[in-house]
């Protein structure tokens, strides 16, 4: 079965911006609330235009199918609409929402008048700056999120939707584990960068969608992998790369630091890092050996164990209670 890939917020917003720039009336859907079990959480986005089609997801597909039919028929005109799906037993069967789930969705039209607003959101995400899109009656404004703020919260005038930069994964050291992990991590929502200056190792590394950085890892980390939406995993089996990357990684707020190697190799690495000035408290952040202990042996199994641990450790943003 093919993996189900939900694009990052930035991808959906860029899709909408391109459609608006092309002169298309574009629709942006947001899941405002869910009751019971639902395929997608509050805050999920979906965009559609007649020529560019859709990006994102509001459900498993049945809700989108219904929306497409109604939009193509011009049922909503050019006005926003708030819709509920799965309210009745008949609708639950029709849309095949699990466990009696109900979806509350806002569908809003985007025109050339909204282009500046869309492009500003895209720019903020490209610059890795978090923000809130707040609906205040008939207007939207962009503000800064509050510490610990929920992904989506409703209020009397509308709602607040928090946008965060896309998750970034830096892999240090090309090889088969890096290849497998790069392929697995992208559908899980990570933008993947591979760092290695060794051309012999890079030869033939051709995973689509992966950024290749031919430089020393410490320079790249200092420049690009500093925030809490980042994970850094060293896979080179070469202290000249791995240790160099980790020494700089401890200076960041990256949510995950990992290094591949056996228990013996990992113990030697910790001793070297302490000798280089890394404290015992700092070393508590390092996952080494990296990944969950699933008895992995092959590169694919190792990559799978690493991805599982990345997802387990990734901070979760929850929506606030709605009832």
Coordinates of C-alpha atoms in Angstrom, one line a residue:
X1 CA 0.0 0.0 0.0
X2 CA 1.3 3.4 -0.9
X3 CA 2.1 5.8 2.0
X4 CA -0.5 8.6 2.5
X5 CA 1.4 11.9 2.4
X6 CA -0.1 15.0 3.9
X7 CA 1.7 18.0 2.5
X8 CA 3.1 20.6 4.9
X9 CA 1.3 23.8 5.5
X10 CA 3.7 25.7 3.3
X11 CA 3.1 23.4 0.4
X12 CA -0.7 23.9 0.6
X13 CA -0.4 27.7 0.9
X14 CA 2.1 27.9 -2.0
X15 CA -0.4 25.9 -4.1
X16 CA -3.2 28.3 -3.2
X17 CA -1.0 31.3 -3.9
X18 CA 0.0 30.0 -7.4
X19 CA -3.7 29.5 -8.2
X20 CA -4.6 33.0 -7.1
X21 CA -1.7 34.5 -9.1
X22 CA -3.0 32.7 -12.1
X23 CA -6.3 34.5 -11.7
X24 CA -8.2 31.5 -10.4
X25 CA -10.9 31.7 -7.7
X26 CA -9.3 29.4 -5.1
X27 CA -10.9 27.7 -2.1
X28 CA -9.1 27.1 1.2
X29 CA -10.7 24.6 3.6
X30 CA -9.8 24.4 7.3
X31 CA -11.0 21.7 9.8
X32 CA -12.3 23.8 12.7
X33 CA -13.5 21.0 15.0
X34 CA -13.9 17.3 15.2
X35 CA -16.2 15.3 17.4
X36 CA -15.6 11.6 18.0
X37 CA -12.9 9.9 15.8
X38 CA -11.9 11.7 12.6
X39 CA -9.3 11.1 9.9
X40 CA -7.6 14.5 10.2
X41 CA -7.3 16.8 13.2
X42 CA -8.5 20.3 13.7
X43 CA -6.3 22.8 11.8
X44 CA -5.9 20.5 8.8
X45 CA -5.8 22.4 5.5
X46 CA -7.0 21.8 2.0
X47 CA -6.8 24.0 -1.1
X48 CA -8.5 23.7 -4.5
X49 CA -8.7 25.6 -7.8
X50 CA -10.3 24.6 -11.1
X51 CA -7.0 24.4 -13.0
X52 CA -4.4 23.4 -10.4
X53 CA -6.6 20.9 -8.5
X54 CA -6.2 20.3 -4.8
X55 CA -3.5 20.0 -2.2
X56 CA -3.8 18.9 1.4
X57 CA -6.6 16.8 3.1
X58 CA -9.6 17.3 5.3
X59 CA -10.6 13.7 5.6
X60 CA -9.9 10.4 4.0
X61 CA -11.2 11.6 0.6
X62 CA -15.0 11.3 0.8
X63 CA -15.5 14.8 2.2
X64 CA -13.2 16.2 -0.5
X65 CA -15.1 14.4 -3.2
X66 CA -18.4 16.0 -2.0
X67 CA -16.8 19.4 -1.8
X68 CA -15.4 19.1 -5.3
X69 CA -18.8 18.3 -6.7
X70 CA -20.5 21.2 -4.9
X71 CA -17.7 23.7 -5.9
X72 CA -17.8 22.7 -9.5
X73 CA -21.5 23.3 -9.4
X74 CA -21.0 26.8 -8.0
X75 CA -23.0 26.0 -5.0
X76 CA -21.2 28.4 -2.7
X77 CA -20.8 31.3 -5.1
X78 CA -18.0 33.5 -3.8
X79 CA -19.0 33.4 -0.2
X80 CA -17.4 31.5 2.7
X81 CA -19.3 28.5 4.1
X82 CA -19.1 26.7 7.4
X83 CA -20.1 23.0 6.8
X84 CA -20.5 20.0 9.0
X85 CA -20.1 16.4 7.9
X86 CA -21.2 13.2 9.7
X87 CA -23.9 14.8 11.9
X88 CA -26.5 12.2 11.1
X89 CA -26.1 8.4 10.8
X90 CA -26.9 8.7 7.1
X91 CA -24.0 11.2 6.6
X92 CA -21.6 9.0 8.7
X93 CA -22.4 6.1 6.3
X94 CA -22.1 8.3 3.2
X95 CA -18.8 9.9 4.1
X96 CA -17.5 6.8 5.9
X97 CA -16.2 8.8 8.8
X98 CA -14.9 6.4 11.5
X99 CA -16.4 5.8 14.9
X100 CA -19.3 8.3 14.4
X101 CA -16.9 11.1 13.8
X102 CA -18.1 14.6 12.9
X103 CA -16.1 17.3 11.0
X104 CA -16.7 21.0 11.2
X105 CA -15.1 22.8 8.2
X106 CA -14.7 26.4 7.1
X107 CA -14.5 26.8 3.3
X108 CA -13.3 30.3 2.2
X109 CA -12.8 31.8 -1.3
X110 CA -9.5 33.4 -2.1
X111 CA -9.2 36.0 -4.8
X112 CA -6.5 38.5 -6.0
X113 CA -7.4 40.6 -3.0
X114 CA -6.0 37.9 -0.7
X115 CA -2.8 37.4 -2.6
X116 CA -0.6 39.7 -0.4
X117 CA -1.9 37.9 2.7
X118 CA -1.1 34.5 1.1
X119 CA 2.4 35.5 0.0
X120 CA 3.1 36.9 3.4
X121 CA 2.2 33.6 5.1
X122 CA 4.4 31.7 2.5
X123 CA 7.3 34.1 3.2
X124 CA 7.1 33.7 7.0
X125 CA 7.2 29.9 6.7
X126 CA 10.1 30.0 4.2
X127 CA 12.0 32.2 6.8
X128 CA 11.1 29.6 9.5
X129 CA 9.1 32.2 11.5
X130 CA 6.0 30.9 13.4
X131 CA 2.9 32.9 13.2
X132 CA -0.9 32.8 13.9
X133 CA -3.5 33.4 11.3
X134 CA -6.4 34.9 13.3
X135 CA -9.9 35.2 12.0
X136 CA -11.6 38.2 13.5
X137 CA -15.1 38.4 12.1
X138 CA -14.8 39.4 8.4
X139 CA -11.0 39.9 8.4
X140 CA -7.7 38.0 9.0
X141 CA -4.6 39.2 10.7
X142 CA -1.2 37.6 11.3
X143 CA 0.2 37.7 14.8
X144 CA 2.7 36.0 16.9
X145 CA 1.8 32.7 18.7
X146 CA 1.6 32.6 22.5
X147 CA 3.9 30.1 24.4
X148 CA 2.2 26.7 24.4
X149 CA -0.6 27.9 22.2
X150 CA -2.8 25.1 20.6
X151 CA -2.7 24.5 16.9
X152 CA -6.2 25.7 16.5
X153 CA -8.6 27.5 18.9
X154 CA -12.0 28.9 18.4
X155 CA -13.4 32.1 19.9
X156 CA -16.6 34.1 19.4
X157 CA -15.3 36.1 16.5
X158 CA -13.6 33.2 14.6
X159 CA -10.5 31.2 15.3
X160 CA -6.7 31.2 15.6
X161 CA -4.6 28.8 13.6
X162 CA -0.9 28.4 14.5
X163 CA 1.6 27.9 11.7
X164 CA 5.0 26.4 12.4
X165 CA 8.0 26.0 10.1
X166 CA 8.2 22.6 8.4
X167 CA 10.1 19.9 10.2
X168 CA 13.7 19.6 9.0
X169 CA 15.8 16.5 9.1
X170 CA 19.6 16.8 8.6
X171 CA 21.4 13.5 7.7
X172 CA 25.2 13.7 8.1
X173 CA 26.9 11.1 5.9
X174 CA 25.8 9.5 2.7
X175 CA 25.2 5.7 2.6
X176 CA 22.4 3.2 2.3
X177 CA 20.9 4.0 5.7
X178 CA 20.8 7.7 4.8
X179 CA 19.2 6.7 1.4
X180 CA 16.5 4.6 3.1
X181 CA 15.8 7.2 5.9
X182 CA 15.6 10.1 3.4
X183 CA 12.9 8.1 1.4
X184 CA 10.9 7.3 4.6
X185 CA 11.1 10.7 6.3
X186 CA 9.7 12.8 3.5
X187 CA 6.2 11.3 3.6
X188 CA 6.3 11.7 7.4
X189 CA 6.5 15.5 6.9
X190 CA 10.3 16.1 7.1
X191 CA 12.2 18.3 4.7
X192 CA 15.4 16.3 4.3
X193 CA 18.9 17.6 3.8
X194 CA 22.0 15.3 3.3
X195 CA 25.3 16.8 4.3
X196 CA 28.5 15.1 3.0
X197 CA 31.6 16.6 1.3
X198 CA 32.9 13.2 0.2
X199 CA 32.2 12.9 -3.5
X200 CA 32.8 9.2 -3.6
X201 CA 30.0 8.7 -1.0
X202 CA 27.7 11.1 -2.8
X203 CA 28.0 9.4 -6.1
X204 CA 24.8 7.7 -7.0
X205 CA 22.8 9.2 -4.1
X206 CA 19.8 10.4 -6.0
X207 CA 16.8 10.3 -3.7
X208 CA 14.2 12.7 -5.1
X209 CA 13.3 15.7 -3.0
X210 CA 16.5 15.6 -0.8
X211 CA 18.7 18.7 -0.6
X212 CA 22.4 17.8 -1.0
X213 CA 24.9 20.0 0.9
X214 CA 28.5 19.5 -0.1
X215 CA 30.1 21.2 2.9
X216 CA 31.3 20.6 6.5
X217 CA 28.3 19.8 8.7
X218 CA 29.1 22.3 11.5
X219 CA 28.9 25.2 9.1
X220 CA 25.5 24.0 7.8
X221 CA 24.1 23.4 11.2
X222 CA 25.1 26.9 12.4
X223 CA 23.5 28.4 9.4
X224 CA 20.3 26.4 8.9
X225 CA 19.4 23.9 11.7
X226 CA 19.0 25.9 14.8
X227 CA 15.3 25.7 15.9
X228 CA 13.0 23.3 17.6
X229 CA 11.5 22.0 14.4
X230 CA 14.8 20.4 13.5
X231 CA 16.3 16.9 13.9
X232 CA 20.0 16.1 13.3
X233 CA 21.2 12.5 12.8
X234 CA 24.8 11.5 12.1
X235 CA 25.3 8.4 9.9
X236 CA 28.9 8.7 8.6
X237 CA 30.7 6.3 10.9
X238 CA 33.5 8.8 10.7
X239 CA 34.3 11.0 13.8
X240 CA 35.7 13.7 11.5
X241 CA 32.1 14.2 10.3
X242 CA 29.9 12.8 13.0
X243 CA 31.7 14.5 16.0
X244 CA 32.1 17.8 14.1
X245 CA 28.3 17.8 13.5
X246 CA 27.4 16.9 17.0
X247 CA 29.7 19.5 18.6
X248 CA 27.7 22.2 16.8
X249 CA 24.4 20.5 17.2
X250 CA 24.6 20.8 21.0
X251 CA 24.5 24.6 20.5
X252 CA 21.1 24.4 18.9
X253 CA 17.6 23.9 20.2
X254 CA 17.0 21.0 17.7
X255 CA 14.5 18.6 19.2
X256 CA 16.4 15.5 18.3
X257 CA 20.1 14.6 18.1
X258 CA 21.1 11.1 17.1
X259 CA 24.2 9.2 16.1
X260 CA 24.3 5.8 14.5
X261 CA 26.7 3.1 16.0
X262 CA 26.9 0.2 18.3
X263 CA 26.8 0.4 22.0
X264 CA 30.7 0.3 22.1
X265 CA 31.0 2.9 19.4
X266 CA 28.4 5.1 21.2
X267 CA 30.3 4.9 24.5
X268 CA 33.5 5.9 22.8
X269 CA 31.8 8.8 21.1
X270 CA 30.4 10.1 24.4
X271 CA 33.9 9.9 26.0
X272 CA 35.4 11.8 23.0
X273 CA 32.7 14.5 23.2
X274 CA 33.2 15.0 26.9
X275 CA 36.9 15.4 26.3
X276 CA 36.0 18.1 23.7
X277 CA 34.0 20.0 26.3
X278 CA 30.5 18.6 26.1
X279 CA 29.0 18.3 29.5
X280 CA 27.2 15.2 30.9
X281 CA 23.9 17.2 30.9
X282 CA 24.3 18.1 27.2
X283 CA 25.0 14.4 26.4
X284 CA 21.6 13.5 27.8
X285 CA 20.2 15.0 24.6
X286 CA 22.0 12.5 22.4
X287 CA 20.3 9.4 21.2
X288 CA 23.1 6.9 20.6
X289 CA 22.7 4.3 19.4
X290 CA 20.1 6.1 17.4
X291 CA 16.5 4.8 16.8
X292 CA 14.2 2.5 18.7
X293 CA 15.4 -0.9 19.7
X294 CA 13.5 -3.2 17.3
X295 CA 16.4 -5.6 16.6
X296 CA 17.1 -3.9 13.3
X297 CA 19.9 -5.3 11.1
X298 CA 19.3 -4.2 7.5
X299 CA 19.7 -0.5 6.3
X300 CA 15.9 -0.3 5.8
X301 CA 15.2 -1.7 9.3
X302 CA 17.7 0.7 10.8
X303 CA 16.1 3.6 8.9
X304 CA 12.7 2.5 10.0
X305 CA 13.8 2.4 13.7
X306 CA 15.2 5.9 13.4
X307 CA 12.1 7.4 11.8
X308 CA 9.9 5.7 14.4
X309 CA 12.0 7.4 17.2
X310 CA 12.0 10.7 15.4
X311 CA 8.2 10.6 15.3
X312 CA 7.9 9.4 18.9
X313 CA 10.1 12.3 20.1
X314 CA 8.6 14.9 17.9
X315 CA 6.7 17.5 19.9
X316 CA 3.0 17.3 19.4
X317 CA 0.8 20.3 18.9
X318 CA -2.7 19.6 20.0
X319 CA -5.9 21.6 19.4
X320 CA -7.6 23.0 22.4
X321 CA -10.8 21.4 23.7
X322 CA -13.8 22.5 21.7
X323 CA -16.6 21.4 24.0

